[in-house]
Amino acid sequence: MTGIESLLNGFRNFREMYFEKAPDLYKDLLRQGQNPRFAVVACSDSRVDPAIVLQTKPGDIFAVRNVAALVPPYEEDGQYHGTSAALEFAVTELSVDHIIVIGHAHCGGIAAMVRKQEGGTINGKFIAAWTDLLREARERALAAEPGLAGDALQAASERQSVRLSLENLTTFPFVRAAVAAGGLSLHGWYLNIFDGVLESWNPDTRTFEQES
Ligand SMILES: [Zn+2]
Protein backbone atom coordinates (compact mmCIF):
# COMPACT_ATOMS: atom_id res chain seq x y z
CA MET A 1 0.00 0.00 0.00
CA THR A 2 1.62 3.25 -1.07
CA GLY A 3 -1.28 5.71 -1.05
CA ILE A 4 -2.31 8.15 1.65
CA GLU A 5 -4.37 5.38 3.24
CA SER A 6 -1.17 3.74 4.48
CA LEU A 7 -0.47 6.85 6.57
CA LEU A 8 -3.98 6.86 7.97
CA ASN A 9 -3.59 3.21 8.90
CA GLY A 10 -0.38 4.17 10.65
CA PHE A 11 -2.20 6.82 12.62
CA ARG A 12 -4.87 4.28 13.62
CA ASN A 13 -2.13 1.99 14.95
CA PHE A 14 -0.57 4.92 16.82
CA ARG A 15 -3.94 5.81 18.34
CA GLU A 16 -4.57 2.25 19.40
CA MET A 17 -1.14 1.98 20.94
CA TYR A 18 -0.95 5.29 22.80
CA PHE A 19 -4.56 6.29 23.41
CA GLU A 20 -6.36 2.98 23.86
CA LYS A 21 -3.92 0.35 25.11
CA ALA A 22 -1.40 2.53 26.99
CA PRO A 23 -2.85 6.02 27.46
CA ASP A 24 -0.68 7.00 30.44
CA LEU A 25 2.30 8.13 28.39
CA TYR A 26 0.43 10.89 26.58
CA LYS A 27 -1.55 11.80 29.68
CA ASP A 28 1.74 12.38 31.48
CA LEU A 29 3.29 14.22 28.53
CA LEU A 30 0.32 16.57 28.45
CA ARG A 31 -0.01 17.01 32.18
CA GLN A 32 3.69 17.59 32.83
CA GLY A 33 4.66 18.96 29.41
CA GLN A 34 7.34 17.53 27.21
CA ASN A 35 10.70 16.98 28.82
CA PRO A 36 12.96 15.41 26.18
CA ARG A 37 16.56 14.92 27.26
CA PHE A 38 17.88 14.76 23.71
CA ALA A 39 17.82 17.21 20.83
CA VAL A 40 18.69 15.62 17.52
CA VAL A 41 19.68 17.26 14.25
CA ALA A 42 19.09 14.73 11.49
CA CYS A 43 18.69 14.75 7.72
CA SER A 44 15.26 14.93 6.09
CA ASP A 45 16.19 11.81 4.12
CA SER A 46 13.34 9.28 4.40
CA ARG A 47 15.73 6.50 5.43
CA VAL A 48 17.17 8.10 8.55
CA ASP A 49 14.21 9.05 10.75
CA PRO A 50 15.85 9.28 14.20
CA ALA A 51 12.73 8.07 16.02
CA ILE A 52 12.85 4.86 13.96
CA VAL A 53 16.62 4.43 13.86
CA LEU A 54 16.98 5.03 17.61
CA GLN A 55 13.72 3.30 18.55
CA THR A 56 12.50 6.16 20.74
CA LYS A 57 9.09 6.79 22.27
CA PRO A 58 6.98 9.97 22.07
CA GLY A 59 8.55 12.58 24.33
CA ASP A 60 12.08 11.17 24.10
CA ILE A 61 13.72 13.38 21.48
CA PHE A 62 13.29 16.92 20.24
CA ALA A 63 14.11 16.51 16.56
CA VAL A 64 15.21 19.02 13.95
CA ARG A 65 15.43 17.64 10.46
CA ASN A 66 16.75 19.47 7.44
CA VAL A 67 18.72 18.84 4.26
CA ALA A 68 22.08 17.27 5.22
CA ALA A 69 21.55 17.37 9.03
CA LEU A 70 23.16 20.78 8.98
CA VAL A 71 23.66 23.19 11.88
CA PRO A 72 24.24 26.61 10.33
CA PRO A 73 26.58 29.09 12.03
CA TYR A 74 25.07 31.53 14.52
CA GLU A 75 23.85 34.61 12.65
CA GLU A 76 22.10 37.73 13.93
CA ASP A 77 20.67 38.93 10.65
CA GLY A 78 16.96 38.98 11.41
CA GLN A 79 16.30 36.28 8.80
CA TYR A 80 14.37 33.04 9.10
CA HIS A 81 16.50 30.49 10.89
CA GLY A 82 14.35 27.44 11.48
CA THR A 83 17.12 25.16 12.70
CA SER A 84 18.56 27.84 14.98
CA ALA A 85 15.10 28.54 16.43
CA ALA A 86 14.61 24.85 17.22
CA LEU A 87 18.03 24.64 18.88
CA GLU A 88 17.34 27.77 20.88
CA PHE A 89 14.09 26.27 22.17
CA ALA A 90 15.73 22.93 22.94
CA VAL A 91 18.53 24.50 24.96
CA THR A 92 16.96 27.54 26.59
CA GLU A 93 13.41 26.27 27.22
CA LEU A 94 13.69 22.48 27.37
CA SER A 95 17.22 22.40 28.83
CA VAL A 96 18.08 19.21 26.95
CA ASP A 97 21.11 17.31 28.23
CA HIS A 98 22.45 16.33 24.81
CA ILE A 99 22.47 17.62 21.25
CA ILE A 100 23.27 14.93 18.70
CA VAL A 101 24.07 15.72 15.07
CA ILE A 102 23.39 12.62 12.96
CA GLY A 103 24.89 12.63 9.48
CA HIS A 104 24.47 9.67 7.20
CA ALA A 105 25.89 7.76 4.27
CA HIS A 106 24.59 8.43 0.76
CA CYS A 107 23.32 11.89 1.75
CA GLY A 108 21.83 13.71 -1.23
CA GLY A 109 22.48 17.09 0.37
CA ILE A 110 26.19 16.38 0.74
CA ALA A 111 26.29 14.95 -2.77
CA ALA A 112 24.80 18.21 -4.07
CA MET A 113 27.42 20.23 -2.19
CA VAL A 114 30.27 18.11 -3.56
CA ARG A 115 28.85 18.25 -7.10
CA LYS A 116 28.58 22.04 -6.99
CA GLN A 117 32.12 22.45 -5.66
CA GLU A 118 33.28 20.35 -8.59
CA GLY A 119 31.58 22.62 -11.12
CA GLY A 120 28.25 20.84 -11.46
CA THR A 121 24.90 22.58 -11.38
CA ILE A 122 22.24 22.15 -8.72
CA ASN A 123 18.59 22.60 -9.59
CA GLY A 124 16.28 24.74 -7.52
CA LYS A 125 16.54 27.97 -5.59
CA PHE A 126 17.33 26.87 -2.07
CA ILE A 127 19.36 23.66 -1.89
CA ALA A 128 22.71 24.97 -3.15
CA ALA A 129 22.69 28.02 -0.88
CA TRP A 130 21.92 25.80 2.11
CA THR A 131 24.43 23.04 1.38
CA ASP A 132 27.11 25.64 0.52
CA LEU A 133 27.32 26.07 4.28
CA LEU A 134 29.09 22.69 4.24
CA ARG A 135 31.56 23.33 1.44
CA GLU A 136 34.41 23.41 3.92
CA ALA A 137 33.65 19.76 4.71
CA ARG A 138 34.78 18.69 1.24
CA GLU A 139 37.84 20.94 1.47
CA ARG A 140 38.80 19.41 4.82
CA ALA A 141 38.27 15.88 3.48
CA LEU A 142 40.62 16.62 0.59
CA ALA A 143 43.16 18.32 2.83
CA ALA A 144 43.23 15.22 5.06
CA GLU A 145 43.45 12.82 2.12
CA PRO A 146 44.49 14.52 -1.13
CA GLY A 147 43.24 12.74 -4.21
CA LEU A 148 40.02 11.47 -2.67
CA ALA A 149 37.25 11.19 -5.25
CA GLY A 150 33.91 9.59 -5.91
CA ASP A 151 32.29 7.57 -3.12
CA ALA A 152 35.30 7.92 -0.82
CA LEU A 153 35.21 11.73 -1.10
CA GLN A 154 31.45 11.68 -0.53
CA ALA A 155 31.78 9.57 2.64
CA ALA A 156 34.67 11.65 3.97
CA SER A 157 32.71 14.85 3.27
CA GLU A 158 29.70 13.42 5.12
CA ARG A 159 31.78 12.74 8.22
CA GLN A 160 33.48 16.14 7.99
CA SER A 161 30.04 17.73 7.70
CA VAL A 162 29.06 16.26 11.07
CA ARG A 163 32.18 17.82 12.57
CA LEU A 164 31.47 21.17 10.92
CA SER A 165 27.94 21.19 12.31
CA LEU A 166 29.33 20.38 15.77
CA GLU A 167 31.69 23.33 15.45
CA ASN A 168 28.85 25.57 14.28
CA LEU A 169 26.85 24.52 17.35
CA THR A 170 29.51 26.08 19.53
CA THR A 171 29.03 29.45 17.78
CA PHE A 172 25.63 29.76 19.51
CA PRO A 173 26.10 31.67 22.79
CA PHE A 174 23.36 29.70 24.58
CA VAL A 175 24.99 26.41 23.53
CA ARG A 176 28.41 27.57 24.72
CA ALA A 177 26.93 28.73 28.02
CA ALA A 178 25.08 25.46 28.66
CA VAL A 179 28.16 23.38 27.79
CA ALA A 180 30.37 25.53 30.05
CA ALA A 181 27.88 25.12 32.90
CA GLY A 182 28.11 21.34 32.53
CA GLY A 183 24.47 20.94 31.56
CA LEU A 184 24.85 20.11 27.89
CA SER A 185 26.91 17.61 25.88
CA LEU A 186 27.40 17.71 22.11
CA HIS A 187 27.68 14.55 20.01
CA GLY A 188 28.43 13.84 16.35
CA TRP A 189 27.18 10.57 14.90
CA TYR A 190 27.46 9.07 11.44
CA LEU A 191 24.88 6.56 10.33
CA ASN A 192 26.11 4.13 7.72
CA ILE A 193 22.86 2.99 6.17
CA PHE A 194 24.65 0.57 3.84
CA ASP A 195 25.88 -1.64 6.64
CA GLY A 196 23.60 -0.72 9.54
CA VAL A 197 26.51 0.76 11.47
CA LEU A 198 26.56 3.79 13.76
CA GLU A 199 29.79 5.71 14.34
CA SER A 200 30.37 8.45 16.90
CA TRP A 201 32.96 11.22 16.80
CA ASN A 202 35.52 10.91 19.56
CA PRO A 203 37.10 14.35 20.09
CA ASP A 204 39.97 12.80 22.08
CA THR A 205 41.11 10.39 19.37
CA ARG A 206 39.74 12.69 16.63
CA THR A 207 38.20 9.74 14.84
CA PHE A 208 34.76 8.32 14.26
CA GLU A 209 34.45 5.13 16.28
CA GLN A 210 32.00 2.35 15.59
CA GLU A 211 29.33 1.77 18.22
CA SER A 212 28.57 -1.84 19.01
ZN1 LIG B 1 20.91 13.34 3.93
mmCIF file of C-alpha atoms and ligand atoms in Angstrom:
data_model
loop_
_atom_site.group_PDB
_atom_site.id
_atom_site.type_symbol
_atom_site.label_atom_id
_atom_site.label_comp_id
_atom_site.label_asym_id
_atom_site.label_seq_id
_atom_site.Cartn_x
_atom_site.Cartn_y
_atom_site.Cartn_z
ATOM 1 C CA MET A 1 0.000 0.000 0.000
ATOM 2 C CA THR A 2 1.616 3.254 -1.069
ATOM 3 C CA GLY A 3 -1.277 5.710 -1.047
ATOM 4 C CA ILE A 4 -2.310 8.145 1.653
ATOM 5 C CA GLU A 5 -4.374 5.381 3.239
ATOM 6 C CA SER A 6 -1.171 3.738 4.477
ATOM 7 C CA LEU A 7 -0.474 6.845 6.571
ATOM 8 C CA LEU A 8 -3.984 6.864 7.974
ATOM 9 C CA ASN A 9 -3.588 3.205 8.904
ATOM 10 C CA GLY A 10 -0.375 4.170 10.652
ATOM 11 C CA PHE A 11 -2.201 6.818 12.618
ATOM 12 C CA ARG A 12 -4.866 4.277 13.618
ATOM 13 C CA ASN A 13 -2.127 1.990 14.950
ATOM 14 C CA PHE A 14 -0.571 4.916 16.824
ATOM 15 C CA ARG A 15 -3.942 5.814 18.341
ATOM 16 C CA GLU A 16 -4.572 2.245 19.397
ATOM 17 C CA MET A 17 -1.135 1.978 20.941
ATOM 18 C CA TYR A 18 -0.951 5.292 22.798
ATOM 19 C CA PHE A 19 -4.558 6.293 23.412
ATOM 20 C CA GLU A 20 -6.361 2.984 23.858
ATOM 21 C CA LYS A 21 -3.916 0.347 25.113
ATOM 22 C CA ALA A 22 -1.402 2.525 26.989
ATOM 23 C CA PRO A 23 -2.847 6.016 27.459
ATOM 24 C CA ASP A 24 -0.680 6.995 30.435
ATOM 25 C CA LEU A 25 2.301 8.128 28.388
ATOM 26 C CA TYR A 26 0.433 10.895 26.578
ATOM 27 C CA LYS A 27 -1.553 11.797 29.678
ATOM 28 C CA ASP A 28 1.737 12.379 31.482
ATOM 29 C CA LEU A 29 3.294 14.220 28.533
ATOM 30 C CA LEU A 30 0.316 16.566 28.449
ATOM 31 C CA ARG A 31 -0.012 17.010 32.182
ATOM 32 C CA GLN A 32 3.686 17.586 32.831
ATOM 33 C CA GLY A 33 4.657 18.956 29.408
ATOM 34 C CA GLN A 34 7.344 17.534 27.206
ATOM 35 C CA ASN A 35 10.704 16.983 28.820
ATOM 36 C CA PRO A 36 12.960 15.406 26.180
ATOM 37 C CA ARG A 37 16.560 14.915 27.264
ATOM 38 C CA PHE A 38 17.883 14.763 23.712
ATOM 39 C CA ALA A 39 17.817 17.210 20.829
ATOM 40 C CA VAL A 40 18.688 15.623 17.520
ATOM 41 C CA VAL A 41 19.679 17.264 14.248
ATOM 42 C CA ALA A 42 19.092 14.734 11.489
ATOM 43 C CA CYS A 43 18.687 14.752 7.721
ATOM 44 C CA SER A 44 15.255 14.935 6.085
ATOM 45 C CA ASP A 45 16.185 11.812 4.123
ATOM 46 C CA SER A 46 13.335 9.282 4.401
ATOM 47 C CA ARG A 47 15.735 6.501 5.431
ATOM 48 C CA VAL A 48 17.169 8.099 8.550
ATOM 49 C CA ASP A 49 14.208 9.051 10.747
ATOM 50 C CA PRO A 50 15.848 9.283 14.201
ATOM 51 C CA ALA A 51 12.728 8.066 16.021
ATOM 52 C CA ILE A 52 12.848 4.859 13.959
ATOM 53 C CA VAL A 53 16.618 4.426 13.861
ATOM 54 C CA LEU A 54 16.982 5.025 17.614
ATOM 55 C CA GLN A 55 13.718 3.304 18.554
ATOM 56 C CA THR A 56 12.497 6.159 20.738
ATOM 57 C CA LYS A 57 9.093 6.794 22.268
ATOM 58 C CA PRO A 58 6.977 9.967 22.070
ATOM 59 C CA GLY A 59 8.546 12.581 24.328
ATOM 60 C CA ASP A 60 12.079 11.172 24.096
ATOM 61 C CA ILE A 61 13.722 13.377 21.482
ATOM 62 C CA PHE A 62 13.291 16.919 20.237
ATOM 63 C CA ALA A 63 14.106 16.508 16.557
ATOM 64 C CA VAL A 64 15.210 19.018 13.948
ATOM 65 C CA ARG A 65 15.432 17.642 10.459
ATOM 66 C CA ASN A 66 16.746 19.470 7.437
ATOM 67 C CA VAL A 67 18.723 18.837 4.256
ATOM 68 C CA ALA A 68 22.077 17.269 5.221
ATOM 69 C CA ALA A 69 21.554 17.369 9.027
ATOM 70 C CA LEU A 70 23.158 20.784 8.984
ATOM 71 C CA VAL A 71 23.656 23.187 11.879
ATOM 72 C CA PRO A 72 24.242 26.612 10.328
ATOM 73 C CA PRO A 73 26.578 29.086 12.025
ATOM 74 C CA TYR A 74 25.066 31.534 14.518
ATOM 75 C CA GLU A 75 23.849 34.613 12.650
ATOM 76 C CA GLU A 76 22.104 37.732 13.926
ATOM 77 C CA ASP A 77 20.666 38.927 10.647
ATOM 78 C CA GLY A 78 16.957 38.976 11.412
ATOM 79 C CA GLN A 79 16.304 36.283 8.803
ATOM 80 C CA TYR A 80 14.365 33.043 9.103
ATOM 81 C CA HIS A 81 16.504 30.492 10.885
ATOM 82 C CA GLY A 82 14.349 27.442 11.483
ATOM 83 C CA THR A 83 17.117 25.157 12.705
ATOM 84 C CA SER A 84 18.555 27.844 14.981
ATOM 85 C CA ALA A 85 15.097 28.540 16.428
ATOM 86 C CA ALA A 86 14.614 24.853 17.224
ATOM 87 C CA LEU A 87 18.033 24.640 18.876
ATOM 88 C CA GLU A 88 17.339 27.769 20.883
ATOM 89 C CA PHE A 89 14.093 26.271 22.172
ATOM 90 C CA ALA A 90 15.733 22.925 22.936
ATOM 91 C CA VAL A 91 18.532 24.504 24.965
ATOM 92 C CA THR A 92 16.960 27.543 26.586
ATOM 93 C CA GLU A 93 13.412 26.272 27.215
ATOM 94 C CA LEU A 94 13.687 22.477 27.369
ATOM 95 C CA SER A 95 17.218 22.397 28.830
ATOM 96 C CA VAL A 96 18.080 19.208 26.947
ATOM 97 C CA ASP A 97 21.111 17.315 28.234
ATOM 98 C CA HIS A 98 22.450 16.329 24.813
ATOM 99 C CA ILE A 99 22.469 17.620 21.247
ATOM 100 C CA ILE A 100 23.274 14.934 18.700
ATOM 101 C CA VAL A 101 24.072 15.716 15.072
ATOM 102 C CA ILE A 102 23.391 12.623 12.965
ATOM 103 C CA GLY A 103 24.889 12.630 9.485
ATOM 104 C CA HIS A 104 24.472 9.667 7.204
ATOM 105 C CA ALA A 105 25.890 7.759 4.268
ATOM 106 C CA HIS A 106 24.588 8.429 0.759
ATOM 107 C CA CYS A 107 23.323 11.891 1.752
ATOM 108 C CA GLY A 108 21.829 13.706 -1.230
ATOM 109 C CA GLY A 109 22.481 17.091 0.366
ATOM 110 C CA ILE A 110 26.195 16.382 0.741
ATOM 111 C CA ALA A 111 26.289 14.947 -2.768
ATOM 112 C CA ALA A 112 24.797 18.215 -4.073
ATOM 113 C CA MET A 113 27.416 20.230 -2.186
ATOM 114 C CA VAL A 114 30.270 18.112 -3.561
ATOM 115 C CA ARG A 115 28.854 18.246 -7.098
ATOM 116 C CA LYS A 116 28.577 22.037 -6.994
ATOM 117 C CA GLN A 117 32.117 22.447 -5.660
ATOM 118 C CA GLU A 118 33.284 20.347 -8.587
ATOM 119 C CA GLY A 119 31.576 22.618 -11.117
ATOM 120 C CA GLY A 120 28.247 20.838 -11.457
ATOM 121 C CA THR A 121 24.899 22.575 -11.381
ATOM 122 C CA ILE A 122 22.243 22.152 -8.718
ATOM 123 C CA ASN A 123 18.594 22.595 -9.587
ATOM 124 C CA GLY A 124 16.275 24.744 -7.516
ATOM 125 C CA LYS A 125 16.542 27.974 -5.587
ATOM 126 C CA PHE A 126 17.333 26.874 -2.075
ATOM 127 C CA ILE A 127 19.365 23.661 -1.887
ATOM 128 C CA ALA A 128 22.709 24.966 -3.147
ATOM 129 C CA ALA A 129 22.686 28.025 -0.875
ATOM 130 C CA TRP A 130 21.921 25.797 2.106
ATOM 131 C CA THR A 131 24.431 23.039 1.380
ATOM 132 C CA ASP A 132 27.110 25.641 0.518
ATOM 133 C CA LEU A 133 27.320 26.069 4.279
ATOM 134 C CA LEU A 134 29.085 22.688 4.241
ATOM 135 C CA ARG A 135 31.565 23.333 1.436
ATOM 136 C CA GLU A 136 34.414 23.410 3.916
ATOM 137 C CA ALA A 137 33.649 19.759 4.708
ATOM 138 C CA ARG A 138 34.778 18.689 1.239
ATOM 139 C CA GLU A 139 37.842 20.940 1.474
ATOM 140 C CA ARG A 140 38.796 19.405 4.822
ATOM 141 C CA ALA A 141 38.267 15.884 3.480
ATOM 142 C CA LEU A 142 40.623 16.625 0.587
ATOM 143 C CA ALA A 143 43.157 18.317 2.829
ATOM 144 C CA ALA A 144 43.234 15.221 5.060
ATOM 145 C CA GLU A 145 43.453 12.815 2.122
ATOM 146 C CA PRO A 146 44.492 14.521 -1.127
ATOM 147 C CA GLY A 147 43.241 12.737 -4.206
ATOM 148 C CA LEU A 148 40.023 11.467 -2.668
ATOM 149 C CA ALA A 149 37.252 11.187 -5.253
ATOM 150 C CA GLY A 150 33.910 9.589 -5.909
ATOM 151 C CA ASP A 151 32.290 7.567 -3.119
ATOM 152 C CA ALA A 152 35.303 7.925 -0.825
ATOM 153 C CA LEU A 153 35.207 11.729 -1.104
ATOM 154 C CA GLN A 154 31.449 11.682 -0.528
ATOM 155 C CA ALA A 155 31.782 9.569 2.637
ATOM 156 C CA ALA A 156 34.672 11.651 3.970
ATOM 157 C CA SER A 157 32.710 14.848 3.269
ATOM 158 C CA GLU A 158 29.700 13.420 5.117
ATOM 159 C CA ARG A 159 31.779 12.735 8.220
ATOM 160 C CA GLN A 160 33.477 16.144 7.993
ATOM 161 C CA SER A 161 30.042 17.731 7.705
ATOM 162 C CA VAL A 162 29.065 16.258 11.070
ATOM 163 C CA ARG A 163 32.181 17.817 12.574
ATOM 164 C CA LEU A 164 31.469 21.167 10.918
ATOM 165 C CA SER A 165 27.936 21.189 12.307
ATOM 166 C CA LEU A 166 29.327 20.378 15.767
ATOM 167 C CA GLU A 167 31.688 23.329 15.448
ATOM 168 C CA ASN A 168 28.846 25.565 14.276
ATOM 169 C CA LEU A 169 26.851 24.523 17.350
ATOM 170 C CA THR A 170 29.509 26.082 19.533
ATOM 171 C CA THR A 171 29.032 29.454 17.783
ATOM 172 C CA PHE A 172 25.630 29.764 19.505
ATOM 173 C CA PRO A 173 26.099 31.672 22.789
ATOM 174 C CA PHE A 174 23.363 29.703 24.578
ATOM 175 C CA VAL A 175 24.994 26.410 23.532
ATOM 176 C CA ARG A 176 28.412 27.566 24.716
ATOM 177 C CA ALA A 177 26.933 28.729 28.019
ATOM 178 C CA ALA A 178 25.083 25.457 28.657
ATOM 179 C CA VAL A 179 28.161 23.378 27.791
ATOM 180 C CA ALA A 180 30.368 25.532 30.045
ATOM 181 C CA ALA A 181 27.878 25.121 32.897
ATOM 182 C CA GLY A 182 28.114 21.342 32.529
ATOM 183 C CA GLY A 183 24.475 20.943 31.563
ATOM 184 C CA LEU A 184 24.853 20.109 27.887
ATOM 185 C CA SER A 185 26.913 17.612 25.875
ATOM 186 C CA LEU A 186 27.402 17.710 22.114
ATOM 187 C CA HIS A 187 27.683 14.548 20.006
ATOM 188 C CA GLY A 188 28.432 13.838 16.355
ATOM 189 C CA TRP A 189 27.182 10.572 14.903
ATOM 190 C CA TYR A 190 27.456 9.071 11.439
ATOM 191 C CA LEU A 191 24.879 6.563 10.333
ATOM 192 C CA ASN A 192 26.111 4.130 7.717
ATOM 193 C CA ILE A 193 22.858 2.992 6.168
ATOM 194 C CA PHE A 194 24.650 0.575 3.839
ATOM 195 C CA ASP A 195 25.883 -1.645 6.641
ATOM 196 C CA GLY A 196 23.603 -0.721 9.537
ATOM 197 C CA VAL A 197 26.513 0.757 11.474
ATOM 198 C CA LEU A 198 26.556 3.789 13.764
ATOM 199 C CA GLU A 199 29.790 5.707 14.338
ATOM 200 C CA SER A 200 30.373 8.446 16.900
ATOM 201 C CA TRP A 201 32.956 11.217 16.799
ATOM 202 C CA ASN A 202 35.515 10.911 19.562
ATOM 203 C CA PRO A 203 37.096 14.348 20.087
ATOM 204 C CA ASP A 204 39.968 12.796 22.078
ATOM 205 C CA THR A 205 41.112 10.390 19.374
ATOM 206 C CA ARG A 206 39.743 12.689 16.630
ATOM 207 C CA THR A 207 38.196 9.736 14.841
ATOM 208 C CA PHE A 208 34.763 8.315 14.264
ATOM 209 C CA GLU A 209 34.445 5.125 16.278
ATOM 210 C CA GLN A 210 32.004 2.354 15.591
ATOM 211 C CA GLU A 211 29.333 1.774 18.222
ATOM 212 C CA SER A 212 28.569 -1.843 19.007
HETATM 213 ZN ZN ZN B 1 20.907 13.339 3.928
#
